[in-house]
Coordinates of N, CA, C and O in Angstrom, one line a residue:
M1 N 29.4 34.8 -41.9 CA 29.1 34.5 -43.8 C 28.1 35.1 -44.5 O 28.6 36.1 -45.3
Q2 N 27.2 35.5 -43.5 CA 25.9 36.3 -44.3 C 26.7 38.0 -44.4 O 26.4 38.2 -45.5
H3 N 27.1 38.6 -43.5 CA 27.4 40.0 -43.6 C 28.9 39.6 -44.6 O 28.9 40.6 -45.5
R4 N 29.8 38.4 -44.9 CA 30.7 39.2 -45.8 C 30.5 38.7 -46.8 O 30.7 39.5 -48.0
R5 N 29.3 38.1 -47.5 CA 28.4 37.8 -48.2 C 28.0 39.0 -49.1 O 28.2 39.4 -50.0
S6 N 27.1 39.7 -48.1 CA 26.3 41.3 -48.8 C 27.5 42.3 -49.0 O 27.4 43.0 -49.6
Q7 N 28.9 42.1 -48.1 CA 29.8 43.3 -48.1 C 30.6 42.6 -49.7 O 30.5 43.6 -50.2
L8 N 30.8 40.9 -50.1 CA 31.3 40.7 -51.3 C 30.0 41.3 -52.8 O 30.6 41.4 -53.5
L9 N 29.1 41.3 -52.2 CA 27.9 42.2 -52.9 C 27.9 43.5 -53.1 O 27.9 43.5 -54.6
L10 N 28.3 44.2 -52.5 CA 28.2 45.1 -52.5 C 29.8 45.7 -53.1 O 29.8 46.7 -54.2
L11 N 30.6 45.4 -52.7 CA 31.9 45.4 -53.9 C 31.7 45.1 -55.1 O 32.3 45.9 -56.1
L12 N 30.6 43.9 -55.4 CA 31.1 43.5 -56.9 C 29.7 44.4 -57.1 O 30.1 44.8 -58.6
G13 N 28.7 45.1 -57.0 CA 28.2 46.3 -57.7 C 28.4 47.4 -57.5 O 28.3 47.6 -58.8
T14 N 29.5 47.4 -56.6 CA 30.8 48.7 -57.4 C 31.0 49.1 -58.2 O 31.4 49.6 -59.1
A15 N 31.7 47.5 -58.4 CA 32.8 47.3 -59.3 C 31.8 47.6 -61.0 O 32.4 47.9 -61.7
L16 N 30.6 47.1 -60.9 CA 30.0 46.8 -62.0 C 29.4 48.2 -62.3 O 29.1 47.9 -63.4
A17 N 28.9 49.3 -61.4 CA 28.9 50.2 -61.5 C 29.8 51.0 -62.5 O 29.5 51.7 -63.3
A18 N 30.6 51.1 -62.1 CA 32.7 51.5 -62.6 C 32.1 50.8 -64.1 O 32.5 52.0 -65.1
L19 N 32.4 49.4 -63.9 CA 32.3 49.5 -65.0 C 31.0 49.7 -66.3 O 31.4 50.2 -67.5
V20 N 29.7 50.1 -65.9 CA 28.7 50.4 -66.7 C 29.3 51.8 -67.1 O 28.8 51.9 -68.2
L21 N 29.7 52.7 -66.1 CA 29.7 54.2 -66.3 C 31.1 54.4 -67.6 O 31.4 55.2 -68.1
L22 N 32.1 53.3 -67.4 CA 33.2 53.6 -68.1 C 33.3 53.5 -69.7 O 33.7 53.9 -70.7
L23 N 31.9 52.3 -69.8 CA 31.5 51.8 -71.2 C 30.4 52.5 -71.9 O 30.4 53.0 -72.7
A24 N 29.7 53.3 -71.0 CA 28.3 53.7 -71.5 C 29.2 55.9 -71.8 O 28.3 55.8 -72.5
A25 N 29.0 55.8 -70.2 CA 29.5 57.3 -70.4 C 31.2 57.8 -71.4 O 31.6 57.0 -71.2
P26 N 31.3 58.8 -72.0 CA 32.1 59.6 -72.3 C 33.3 59.6 -71.5 O 33.3 59.5 -70.2
S27 N 34.6 59.9 -71.7 CA 35.4 59.5 -70.8 C 36.0 61.0 -70.4 O 35.2 62.3 -70.5
P28 N 36.1 61.3 -68.8 CA 36.0 62.4 -68.6 C 37.2 63.2 -69.1 O 36.9 64.7 -69.1
A29 N 38.1 63.2 -69.8 CA 39.0 63.6 -70.7 C 37.7 64.4 -71.9 O 37.7 65.9 -72.1
T30 N 36.7 63.8 -72.4 CA 36.1 64.5 -73.3 C 35.1 65.6 -73.1 O 34.8 66.3 -73.8
A31 N 35.1 64.5 -71.7 CA 33.9 65.9 -71.1 C 34.1 66.5 -70.7 O 33.7 67.9 -70.7
V32 N 35.8 67.1 -70.2 CA 36.2 68.5 -70.2 C 36.3 69.5 -71.2 O 36.6 70.4 -71.3
A33 N 36.7 68.8 -72.6 CA 36.8 69.1 -73.6 C 35.9 69.9 -73.9 O 35.2 70.8 -74.6
D34 N 34.7 68.8 -73.6 CA 33.3 69.1 -74.4 C 32.9 70.5 -73.4 O 32.2 71.6 -74.3
L35 N 33.0 71.0 -72.1 CA 32.9 71.8 -71.6 C 33.7 73.5 -71.7 O 33.0 74.4 -71.6
Q36 N 34.6 73.3 -72.0 CA 36.0 74.0 -72.6 C 35.5 75.0 -74.0 O 35.3 75.7 -74.1
H37 N 34.7 74.0 -75.3 CA 34.2 74.2 -76.4 C 32.7 73.9 -76.3 O 31.7 74.5 -77.2
A38 N 32.1 74.7 -75.1 CA 30.6 74.4 -75.0 C 29.6 75.9 -75.5 O 29.0 75.6 -76.3
G39 N 30.6 77.0 -75.9 CA 30.6 77.9 -76.5 C 30.0 78.0 -77.9 O 28.3 78.7 -78.3
G40 N 30.5 77.5 -78.1 CA 30.0 77.3 -80.0 C 29.5 75.8 -80.1 O 29.5 75.7 -81.5
A41 N 28.8 74.9 -78.9 CA 28.5 73.7 -80.0 C 27.1 73.7 -80.2 O 26.2 74.9 -79.8
A42 N 26.9 73.2 -81.0 CA 25.3 73.8 -81.9 C 23.8 72.8 -81.0 O 23.1 73.1 -81.0
D43 N 24.6 72.2 -80.4 CA 23.6 71.0 -79.7 C 23.5 71.3 -78.3 O 25.2 71.4 -77.8
P44 N 22.7 71.8 -77.8 CA 22.7 72.9 -76.6 C 22.9 71.7 -75.4 O 23.1 71.9 -74.3
F45 N 22.7 70.2 -75.8 CA 22.4 69.4 -74.7 C 24.0 68.6 -74.5 O 24.2 68.0 -73.3
V46 N 25.1 69.8 -75.0 CA 26.7 68.4 -75.2 C 27.0 69.1 -73.9 O 27.4 68.4 -72.8
P47 N 27.2 70.8 -73.4 CA 27.1 70.6 -72.1 C 26.9 69.9 -71.0 O 27.8 70.0 -70.1
L48 N 25.3 70.2 -71.0 CA 25.2 69.3 -70.0 C 25.5 68.0 -70.0 O 25.1 67.3 -68.4
V49 N 25.2 67.0 -71.0 CA 25.6 65.7 -71.1 C 27.4 65.7 -70.1 O 27.6 64.8 -69.6
A50 N 28.2 67.1 -70.5 CA 29.4 66.8 -70.1 C 29.3 67.0 -68.6 O 29.7 66.2 -67.4
A51 N 28.6 68.0 -68.3 CA 29.1 68.0 -66.9 C 27.9 66.6 -65.9 O 28.7 66.6 -65.2
V52 N 27.4 66.0 -66.3 CA 27.0 64.7 -65.4 C 27.5 63.7 -65.9 O 27.7 63.3 -64.7
T53 N 28.3 63.7 -67.2 CA 29.2 62.9 -67.1 C 30.3 63.1 -66.0 O 31.0 62.4 -65.4
L54 N 30.5 64.1 -65.5 CA 32.0 64.4 -64.6 C 30.9 64.2 -63.3 O 32.2 63.5 -62.9
L55 N 29.9 64.5 -62.8 CA 29.6 64.3 -61.7 C 29.4 62.9 -61.4 O 29.8 62.8 -60.3
A56 N 29.5 62.4 -62.5 CA 28.8 60.5 -62.3 C 30.4 60.1 -62.0 O 30.4 59.0 -61.2
Y57 N 31.5 60.6 -63.0 CA 33.1 60.0 -62.4 C 33.0 60.8 -61.2 O 33.7 59.6 -60.2
L58 N 32.6 61.4 -60.1 CA 33.3 62.2 -59.4 C 32.6 61.5 -58.1 O 32.6 61.0 -57.3
L59 N 31.3 60.9 -58.6 CA 30.4 60.1 -57.5 C 31.0 58.8 -57.8 O 30.8 58.2 -56.7
A60 N 31.8 58.3 -58.5 CA 31.7 56.6 -59.0 C 32.8 56.5 -58.2 O 33.1 55.7 -57.6
G61 N 33.9 57.5 -58.2 CA 35.4 57.6 -57.5 C 35.2 57.4 -56.0 O 35.6 57.0 -55.2
W62 N 34.1 58.7 -55.3 CA 34.2 58.5 -54.1 C 33.0 57.4 -53.4 O 33.7 56.4 -52.4
L63 N 32.4 56.9 -54.1 CA 31.8 55.7 -54.0 C 32.7 54.6 -53.9 O 32.9 54.0 -52.9
L64 N 33.4 54.3 -54.6 CA 34.3 53.3 -54.8 C 35.7 53.2 -53.8 O 35.8 52.2 -52.6
A65 N 36.5 54.4 -53.3 CA 37.3 54.9 -52.0 C 36.2 55.0 -50.7 O 36.8 54.3 -50.4
V66 N 34.9 55.4 -50.8 CA 34.5 54.7 -49.6 C 34.0 53.2 -48.9 O 34.4 53.0 -48.3
V67 N 34.3 52.6 -50.4 CA 33.8 50.7 -50.0 C 35.5 50.0 -49.7 O 35.6 49.3 -48.9
L68 N 36.5 51.2 -50.7 CA 37.8 49.9 -50.0 C 37.9 50.5 -48.9 O 38.4 50.0 -47.9
A69 N 38.2 52.0 -48.4 CA 38.3 52.1 -46.8 C 37.4 51.5 -45.7 O 38.4 51.4 -44.7
T70 N 36.2 51.5 -45.8 CA 35.0 50.3 -45.0 C 35.3 49.1 -44.8 O 35.9 49.1 -43.8
L71 N 35.7 48.8 -46.1 CA 36.8 46.9 -46.1 C 37.8 47.0 -45.8 O 37.8 45.9 -44.5
A72 N 39.0 47.7 -46.0 CA 39.8 47.8 -45.1 C 40.2 48.3 -43.5 O 40.9 47.8 -43.2
G73 N 38.9 48.7 -43.3 CA 39.1 49.7 -41.8 C 39.0 48.1 -41.0 O 38.8 47.9 -39.7
R74 N 38.4 47.0 -41.7 CA 38.4 45.3 -41.1 C 39.7 44.8 -40.9 O 39.9 43.6 -40.0
L75 N 40.7 45.2 -41.6 CA 42.0 44.5 -41.6 C 42.6 45.3 -40.4 O 42.2 45.6 -39.2
P76 N 43.6 44.0 -39.9 CA 43.7 43.9 -38.3 C 45.2 44.9 -38.1 O 45.4 45.3 -39.2
G77 N 45.4 46.0 -37.5 CA 46.1 46.3 -37.2 C 46.2 48.3 -37.2 O 44.9 48.1 -37.3
I78 N 47.2 48.1 -37.5 CA 47.1 50.3 -37.7 C 46.7 49.9 -38.7 O 46.2 51.1 -39.2
A79 N 46.9 49.3 -39.6 CA 46.6 49.7 -41.3 C 44.8 49.6 -41.0 O 43.9 50.6 -41.8
G80 N 44.7 48.6 -39.9 CA 42.5 48.6 -40.0 C 42.5 49.9 -39.3 O 41.1 50.7 -40.1
R81 N 42.5 50.4 -38.2 CA 42.8 51.5 -37.6 C 43.2 52.8 -38.8 O 41.9 54.0 -38.4
A82 N 44.1 52.7 -39.4 CA 44.1 54.1 -40.2 C 43.2 54.3 -41.3 O 42.2 54.9 -41.7
A83 N 42.6 53.1 -41.9 CA 41.7 53.0 -42.6 C 40.3 53.2 -42.1 O 39.1 53.6 -42.7
A84 N 39.7 52.5 -40.7 CA 38.6 53.1 -40.3 C 38.6 54.5 -39.7 O 37.4 55.2 -40.1
G85 N 39.8 54.8 -39.8 CA 39.9 56.2 -39.3 C 39.0 57.4 -40.9 O 38.4 58.5 -40.5
I86 N 39.8 56.6 -41.5 CA 39.5 57.4 -42.9 C 37.7 57.7 -43.5 O 37.7 58.4 -43.8
A87 N 37.7 56.6 -43.1 CA 36.0 55.9 -43.4 C 35.2 56.4 -43.0 O 34.4 57.2 -43.2
A88 N 35.9 56.8 -41.5 CA 34.3 58.0 -40.2 C 35.1 59.2 -41.2 O 34.1 59.9 -40.9
R89 N 35.8 59.5 -41.8 CA 35.9 61.0 -41.9 C 35.4 61.1 -43.0 O 34.3 62.6 -43.3
I90 N 35.3 60.2 -44.4 CA 34.6 60.1 -45.7 C 33.2 59.5 -46.0 O 32.8 60.2 -47.4
A91 N 32.9 58.7 -45.2 CA 31.2 58.3 -45.6 C 30.5 58.4 -44.4 O 30.6 58.4 -43.3
P92 N 29.7 58.6 -44.9 CA 28.4 59.3 -43.9 C 28.0 57.5 -43.1 O 28.5 56.6 -43.7
A93 N 27.6 57.7 -41.8 CA 27.4 56.3 -40.8 C 26.5 55.3 -41.5 O 26.7 54.1 -41.1
A94 N 25.6 55.5 -42.3 CA 24.9 54.6 -43.0 C 25.4 53.9 -44.1 O 25.2 52.4 -44.2
V95 N 27.0 54.6 -44.9 CA 27.1 54.0 -45.9 C 28.3 52.7 -44.8 O 28.2 51.7 -45.5
R96 N 28.8 53.2 -44.5 CA 29.8 52.4 -42.9 C 28.5 51.3 -42.3 O 29.6 50.3 -42.9
R97 N 27.6 51.5 -42.2 CA 26.9 50.2 -41.6 C 26.5 48.9 -42.5 O 26.8 48.0 -42.1
A98 N 26.4 49.9 -44.0 CA 25.6 48.6 -44.8 C 26.7 48.1 -45.1 O 27.5 46.6 -46.0
V99 N 28.1 48.8 -45.4 CA 29.4 47.9 -45.7 C 29.7 46.8 -44.8 O 30.0 45.9 -44.9

């Protein structure tokens, strides 16, 4: 029971972090456009913010994929074995143990 509660809290925490990222950060398309036009930007922080935004979206996507693959690895049958194999390749062992 405690393990399921920690899994649920981890999934909810990941969803909350993704929601905060979506609300607070510029969209990935805006960040890419800012990087493309960085040479003529009057503010030198625009390219930095755009690069950090893209990095945050990449990390959030990776984290979501890891959590979903690890949780799906607990499914019965071939789907669970396939998801566990994917999780073993994309997630560090410490993350798999936490989920």
